[in-house]
C-alpha positions as a printed NumPy array, in Angstrom:
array([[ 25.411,   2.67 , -35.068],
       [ 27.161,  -0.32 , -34.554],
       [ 30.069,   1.22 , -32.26 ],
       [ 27.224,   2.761, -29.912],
       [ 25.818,  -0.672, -29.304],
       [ 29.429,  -1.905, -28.861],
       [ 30.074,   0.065, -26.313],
       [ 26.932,  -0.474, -24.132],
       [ 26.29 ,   0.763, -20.526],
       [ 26.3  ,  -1.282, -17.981],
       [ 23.829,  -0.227, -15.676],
       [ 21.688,  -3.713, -15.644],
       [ 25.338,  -5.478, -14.707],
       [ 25.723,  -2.573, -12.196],
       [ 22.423,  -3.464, -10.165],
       [ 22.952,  -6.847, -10.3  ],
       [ 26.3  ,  -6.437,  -8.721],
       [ 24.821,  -4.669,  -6.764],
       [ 22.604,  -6.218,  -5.196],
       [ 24.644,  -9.879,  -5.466],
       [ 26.485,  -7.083,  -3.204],
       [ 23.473,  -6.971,  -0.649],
       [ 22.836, -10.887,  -0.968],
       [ 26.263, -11.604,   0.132],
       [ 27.006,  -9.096,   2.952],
       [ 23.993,  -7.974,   4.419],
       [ 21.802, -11.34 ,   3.632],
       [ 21.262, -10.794,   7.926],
       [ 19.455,  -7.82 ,   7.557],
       [ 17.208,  -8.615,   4.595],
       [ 16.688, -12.146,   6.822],
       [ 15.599, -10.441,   9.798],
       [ 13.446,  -8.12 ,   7.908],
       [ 11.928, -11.347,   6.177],
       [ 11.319, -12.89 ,   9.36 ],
       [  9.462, -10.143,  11.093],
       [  7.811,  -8.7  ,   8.042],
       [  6.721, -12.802,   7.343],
       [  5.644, -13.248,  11.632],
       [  3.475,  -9.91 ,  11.559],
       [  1.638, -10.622,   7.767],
       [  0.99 , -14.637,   8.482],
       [  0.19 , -13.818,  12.141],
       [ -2.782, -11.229,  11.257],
       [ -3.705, -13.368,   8.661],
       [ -3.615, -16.518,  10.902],
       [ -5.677, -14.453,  14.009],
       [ -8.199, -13.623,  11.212],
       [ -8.803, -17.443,  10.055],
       [ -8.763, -18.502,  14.068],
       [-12.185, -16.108,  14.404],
       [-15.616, -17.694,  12.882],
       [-16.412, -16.293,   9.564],
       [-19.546, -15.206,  10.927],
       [-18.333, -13.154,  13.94 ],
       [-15.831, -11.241,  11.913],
       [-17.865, -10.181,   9.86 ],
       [-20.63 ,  -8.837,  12.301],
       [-17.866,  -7.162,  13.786],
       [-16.56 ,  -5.4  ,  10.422],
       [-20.005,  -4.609,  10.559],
       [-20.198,  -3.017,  13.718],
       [-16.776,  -1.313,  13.451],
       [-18.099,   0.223,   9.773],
       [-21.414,   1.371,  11.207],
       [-19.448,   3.238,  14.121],
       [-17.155,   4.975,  11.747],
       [-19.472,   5.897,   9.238],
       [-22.955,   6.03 ,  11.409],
       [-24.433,   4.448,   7.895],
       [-26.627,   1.131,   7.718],
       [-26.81 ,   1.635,   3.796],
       [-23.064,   0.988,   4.208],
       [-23.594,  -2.187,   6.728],
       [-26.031,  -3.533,   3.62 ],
       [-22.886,  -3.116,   1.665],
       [-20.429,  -4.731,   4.06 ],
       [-22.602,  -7.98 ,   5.301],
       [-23.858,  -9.509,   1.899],
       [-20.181,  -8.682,   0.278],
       [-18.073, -10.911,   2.638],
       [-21.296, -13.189,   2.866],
       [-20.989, -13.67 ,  -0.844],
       [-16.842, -13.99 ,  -0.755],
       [-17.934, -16.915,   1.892],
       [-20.355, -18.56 ,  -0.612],
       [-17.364, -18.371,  -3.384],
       [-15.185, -20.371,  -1.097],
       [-12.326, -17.634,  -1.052],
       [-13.057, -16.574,   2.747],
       [ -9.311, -17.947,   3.583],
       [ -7.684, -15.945,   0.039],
       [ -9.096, -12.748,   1.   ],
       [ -8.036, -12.484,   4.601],
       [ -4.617, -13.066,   3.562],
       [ -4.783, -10.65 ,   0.909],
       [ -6.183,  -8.206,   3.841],
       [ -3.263,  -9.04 ,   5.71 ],
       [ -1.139,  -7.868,   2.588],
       [ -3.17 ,  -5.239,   2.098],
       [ -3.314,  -3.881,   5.189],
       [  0.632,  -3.74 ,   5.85 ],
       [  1.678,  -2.696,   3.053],
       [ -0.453,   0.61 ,   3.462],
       [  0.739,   0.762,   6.963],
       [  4.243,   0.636,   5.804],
       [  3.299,   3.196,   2.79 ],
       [  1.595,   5.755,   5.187],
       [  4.916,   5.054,   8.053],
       [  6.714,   6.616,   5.154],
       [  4.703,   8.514,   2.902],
       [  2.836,  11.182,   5.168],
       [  6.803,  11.993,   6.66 ],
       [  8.202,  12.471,   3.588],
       [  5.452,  14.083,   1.97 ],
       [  5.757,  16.894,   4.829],
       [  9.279,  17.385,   4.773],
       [  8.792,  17.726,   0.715],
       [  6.524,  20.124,   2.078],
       [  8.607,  22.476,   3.834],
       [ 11.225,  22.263,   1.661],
       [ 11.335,  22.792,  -1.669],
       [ 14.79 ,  20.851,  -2.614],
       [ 13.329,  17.844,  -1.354],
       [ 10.595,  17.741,  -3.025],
       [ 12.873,  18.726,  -6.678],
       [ 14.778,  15.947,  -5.908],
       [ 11.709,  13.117,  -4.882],
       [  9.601,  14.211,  -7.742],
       [ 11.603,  12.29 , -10.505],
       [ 12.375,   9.391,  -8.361],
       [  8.029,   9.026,  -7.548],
       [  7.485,   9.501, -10.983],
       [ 10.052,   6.573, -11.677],
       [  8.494,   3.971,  -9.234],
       [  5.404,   4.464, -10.598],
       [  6.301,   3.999, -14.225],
       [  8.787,   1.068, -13.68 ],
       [  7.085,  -2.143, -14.527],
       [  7.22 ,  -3.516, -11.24 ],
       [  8.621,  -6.747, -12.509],
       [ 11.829,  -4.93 , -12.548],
       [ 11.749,  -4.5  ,  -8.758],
       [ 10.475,  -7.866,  -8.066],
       [ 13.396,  -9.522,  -9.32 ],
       [ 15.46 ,  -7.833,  -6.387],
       [ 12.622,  -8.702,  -3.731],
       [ 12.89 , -11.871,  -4.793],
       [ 16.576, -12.177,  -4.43 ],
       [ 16.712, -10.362,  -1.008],
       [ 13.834, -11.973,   0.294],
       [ 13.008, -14.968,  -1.136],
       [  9.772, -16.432,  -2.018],
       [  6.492, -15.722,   0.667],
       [  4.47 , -12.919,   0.996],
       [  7.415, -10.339,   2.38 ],
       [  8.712, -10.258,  -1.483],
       [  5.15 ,  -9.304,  -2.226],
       [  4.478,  -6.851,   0.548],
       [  7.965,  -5.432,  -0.163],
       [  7.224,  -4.902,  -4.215],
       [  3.882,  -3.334,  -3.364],
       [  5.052,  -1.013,  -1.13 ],
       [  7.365,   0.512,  -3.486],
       [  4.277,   0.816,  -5.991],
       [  2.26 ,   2.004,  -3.677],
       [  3.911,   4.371,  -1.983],
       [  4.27 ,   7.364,  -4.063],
       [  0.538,   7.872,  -3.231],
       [  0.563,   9.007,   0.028],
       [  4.064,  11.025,  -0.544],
       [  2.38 ,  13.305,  -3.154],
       [ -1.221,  13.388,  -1.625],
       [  0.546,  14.548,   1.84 ],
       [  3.201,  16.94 ,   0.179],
       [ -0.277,  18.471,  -1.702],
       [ -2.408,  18.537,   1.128],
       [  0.391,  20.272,   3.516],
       [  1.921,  22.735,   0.609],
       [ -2.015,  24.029,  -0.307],
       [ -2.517,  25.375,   3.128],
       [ -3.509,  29.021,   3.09 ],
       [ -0.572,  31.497,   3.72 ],
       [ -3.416,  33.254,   5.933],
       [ -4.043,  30.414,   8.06 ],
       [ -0.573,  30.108,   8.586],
       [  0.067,  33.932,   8.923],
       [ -3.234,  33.642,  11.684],
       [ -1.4  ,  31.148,  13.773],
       [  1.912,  32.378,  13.93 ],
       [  0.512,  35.385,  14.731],
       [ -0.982,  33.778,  18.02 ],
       [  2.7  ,  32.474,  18.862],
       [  2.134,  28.964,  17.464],
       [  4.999,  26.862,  17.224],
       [  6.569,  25.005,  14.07 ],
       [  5.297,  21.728,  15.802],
       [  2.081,  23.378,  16.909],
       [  1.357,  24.662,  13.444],
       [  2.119,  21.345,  11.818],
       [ -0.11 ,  19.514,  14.069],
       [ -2.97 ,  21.753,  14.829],
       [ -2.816,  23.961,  11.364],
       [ -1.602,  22.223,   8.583],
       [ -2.507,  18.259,   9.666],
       [ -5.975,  19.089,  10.02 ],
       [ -6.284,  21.25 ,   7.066],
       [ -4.52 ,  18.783,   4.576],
       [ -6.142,  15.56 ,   6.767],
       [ -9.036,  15.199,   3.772],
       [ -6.226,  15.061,   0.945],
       [ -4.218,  12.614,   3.075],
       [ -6.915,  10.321,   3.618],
       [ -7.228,  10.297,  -0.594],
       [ -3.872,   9.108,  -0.731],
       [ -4.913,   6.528,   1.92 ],
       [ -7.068,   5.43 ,  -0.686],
       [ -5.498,   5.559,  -3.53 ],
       [ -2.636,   3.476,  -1.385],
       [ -5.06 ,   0.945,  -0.561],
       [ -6.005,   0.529,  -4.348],
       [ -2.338,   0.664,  -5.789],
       [ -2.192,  -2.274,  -3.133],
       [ -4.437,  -4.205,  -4.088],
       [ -3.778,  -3.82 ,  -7.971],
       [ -0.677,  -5.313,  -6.972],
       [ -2.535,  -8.868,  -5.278],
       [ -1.723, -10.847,  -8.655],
       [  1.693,  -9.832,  -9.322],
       [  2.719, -10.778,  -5.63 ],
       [  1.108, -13.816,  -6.024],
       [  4.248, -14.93 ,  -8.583],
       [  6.567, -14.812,  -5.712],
       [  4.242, -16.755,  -3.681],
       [  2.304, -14.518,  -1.768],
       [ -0.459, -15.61 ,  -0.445],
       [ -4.266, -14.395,  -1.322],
       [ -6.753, -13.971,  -3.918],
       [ -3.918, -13.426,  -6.31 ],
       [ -3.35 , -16.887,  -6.342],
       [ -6.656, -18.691,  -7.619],
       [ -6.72 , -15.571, -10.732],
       [ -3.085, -16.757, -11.423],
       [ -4.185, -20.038, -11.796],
       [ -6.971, -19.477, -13.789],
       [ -4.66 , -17.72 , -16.269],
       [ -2.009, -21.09 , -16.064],
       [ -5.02 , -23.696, -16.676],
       [ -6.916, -20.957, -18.653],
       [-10.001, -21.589, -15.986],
       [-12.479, -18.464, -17.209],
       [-14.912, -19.477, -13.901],
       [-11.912, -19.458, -11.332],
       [-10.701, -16.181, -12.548],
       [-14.152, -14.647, -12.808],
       [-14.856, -15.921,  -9.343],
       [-11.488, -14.679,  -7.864],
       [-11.46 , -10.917,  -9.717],
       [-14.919, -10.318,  -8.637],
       [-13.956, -11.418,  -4.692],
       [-10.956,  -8.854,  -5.462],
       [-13.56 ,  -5.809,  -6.612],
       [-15.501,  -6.349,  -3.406],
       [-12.361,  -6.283,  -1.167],
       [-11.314,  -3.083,  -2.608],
       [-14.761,  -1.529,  -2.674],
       [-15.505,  -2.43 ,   0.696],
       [-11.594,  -0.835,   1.552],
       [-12.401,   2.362,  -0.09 ],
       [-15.756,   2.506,   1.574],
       [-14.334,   1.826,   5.078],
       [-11.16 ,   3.68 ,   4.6  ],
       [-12.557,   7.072,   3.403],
       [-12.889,   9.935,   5.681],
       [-16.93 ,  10.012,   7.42 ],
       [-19.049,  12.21 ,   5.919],
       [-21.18 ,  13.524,   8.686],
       [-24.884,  15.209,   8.321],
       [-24.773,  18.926,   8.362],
       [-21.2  ,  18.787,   7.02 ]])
């Protein structure tokens, strides 16, 4: 087996050519893109930190109780950050919101278009499925390398890594959601003289809107799974105190951190998932 060996493939020297390739020639793009990615993630995170702890959080409170017309919820919400607070990792979380927060933006920006053109068209979709099933299986070490390279150390690297994770998500949540609407429905619209556009965005939206808002979810938690592992290219948040506790092998600090991570992403889910109404 020796000769097989011997004559090895070069595909890790390939993608570090390559992107040595994108370091040297386009190093203005992936600056710019660190720059404004870096102004929009510190900035939200830096707005957050300029508001009392206090008044945020009554009006999380008040912004929860109008989307979900729940005060069991609210008795959720208040005590949670009120005990993140008491833990002293008030300023960790709201940068790992920040994080959070964009990189599901960015996911969604990309995911709920792409899932709907897989929709419609079945080569797409033959062609994504392999390369989802890849990001999600790759350890994501392997793509934090390049982040790294591209975009140096900061929380862009981080948001960048995660939203290749995270992404997949909302691509096969949306492509399920918009493919599982009922030939009838359709057939009842068109019918009527609706549009493509008008049957995309009064038909098939609405009916797929409860799967899309899963893969909202499931974005969110992908994200936030990711909090640690961004934390090793120095992103900010609640990744870095666990990361710590692992270097010093502090069992408190990473006790303390991990639980302030649950509550961040139970309180997401909560928030995030579509209201349930009475009567509905």
């Amino acid at each position: 087996m020796e000769w097989l060996t011997d004559h090895k493939i070069p595909i890790g020297k390939v993608m570090k050519d390559f992107v040595d390739f994108l370091n040297d020639y386009f190093f203005w793009f992936f600056d710019g893109i660190t720059i404004g990615l870096g102004f929009v993630l510190e900035g939200m995170a830096e707005l957050l930190l300029a508001i009392n702890p206090i008044v945020l959080i009554i009006a999380i409170a008040a912004v929860t109780f109008y989307i979900h017309r729940s005060w069991k919820l609210v008795a959720l919400v208040v005590p949670s950050l009120l005990f993140i607070i008491n833990q002293g990792y008030w300023e960790d979380t709201l940068y790992t919101l920040s994080l959070v927060t964009w990189a599901t933006l960015v996911c969604l920006a990309i995911g709920i278009p792409v899932g709907i053109a897989a929709a419609h068209r079945p080569k797409v979709w033959a062609v994504l499925r392999p390369i989802l099933d890849m990001m999600q299986t790759l350890p994501t070490f392997v793509y934090l390398i390049p982040a790294l390279v591209l975009f140096g150390l900061g929380m862009v690297p981080g948001l960048i890594a995660t939203a290749i994770f995270a992404v997949a998500a909302p691509i096969r949540m949306t492509y399920l959601g918009v493919s599982s609407v009922p030939t009838p429905l359709i057939e009842a619209a068109e019918s009527f003289g609706a549009t493509q556009k008008q049957l995309l965005w009064k038909v098939e939206i609405p009916y797929a809107l409860p799967t899309i808002m899963a893969g909202l979810t499931q974005c969110i938690m992908l994200s936030l799974s990711m909090v640690v592992i961004a934390s090793m290219v120095g992103a900010d948040g609640l990744g870095i105190p666990v990361l710590r506790a692992i270097n010093t092998v502090n069992t408190a600090k990473g006790f303390e951190a991990g639980i302030a991570i649950v509550i961040v992403a139970i309180l997401m889910d909560r928030i995030c998932k579509q209201p349930q109404r009475e009567g509905k």
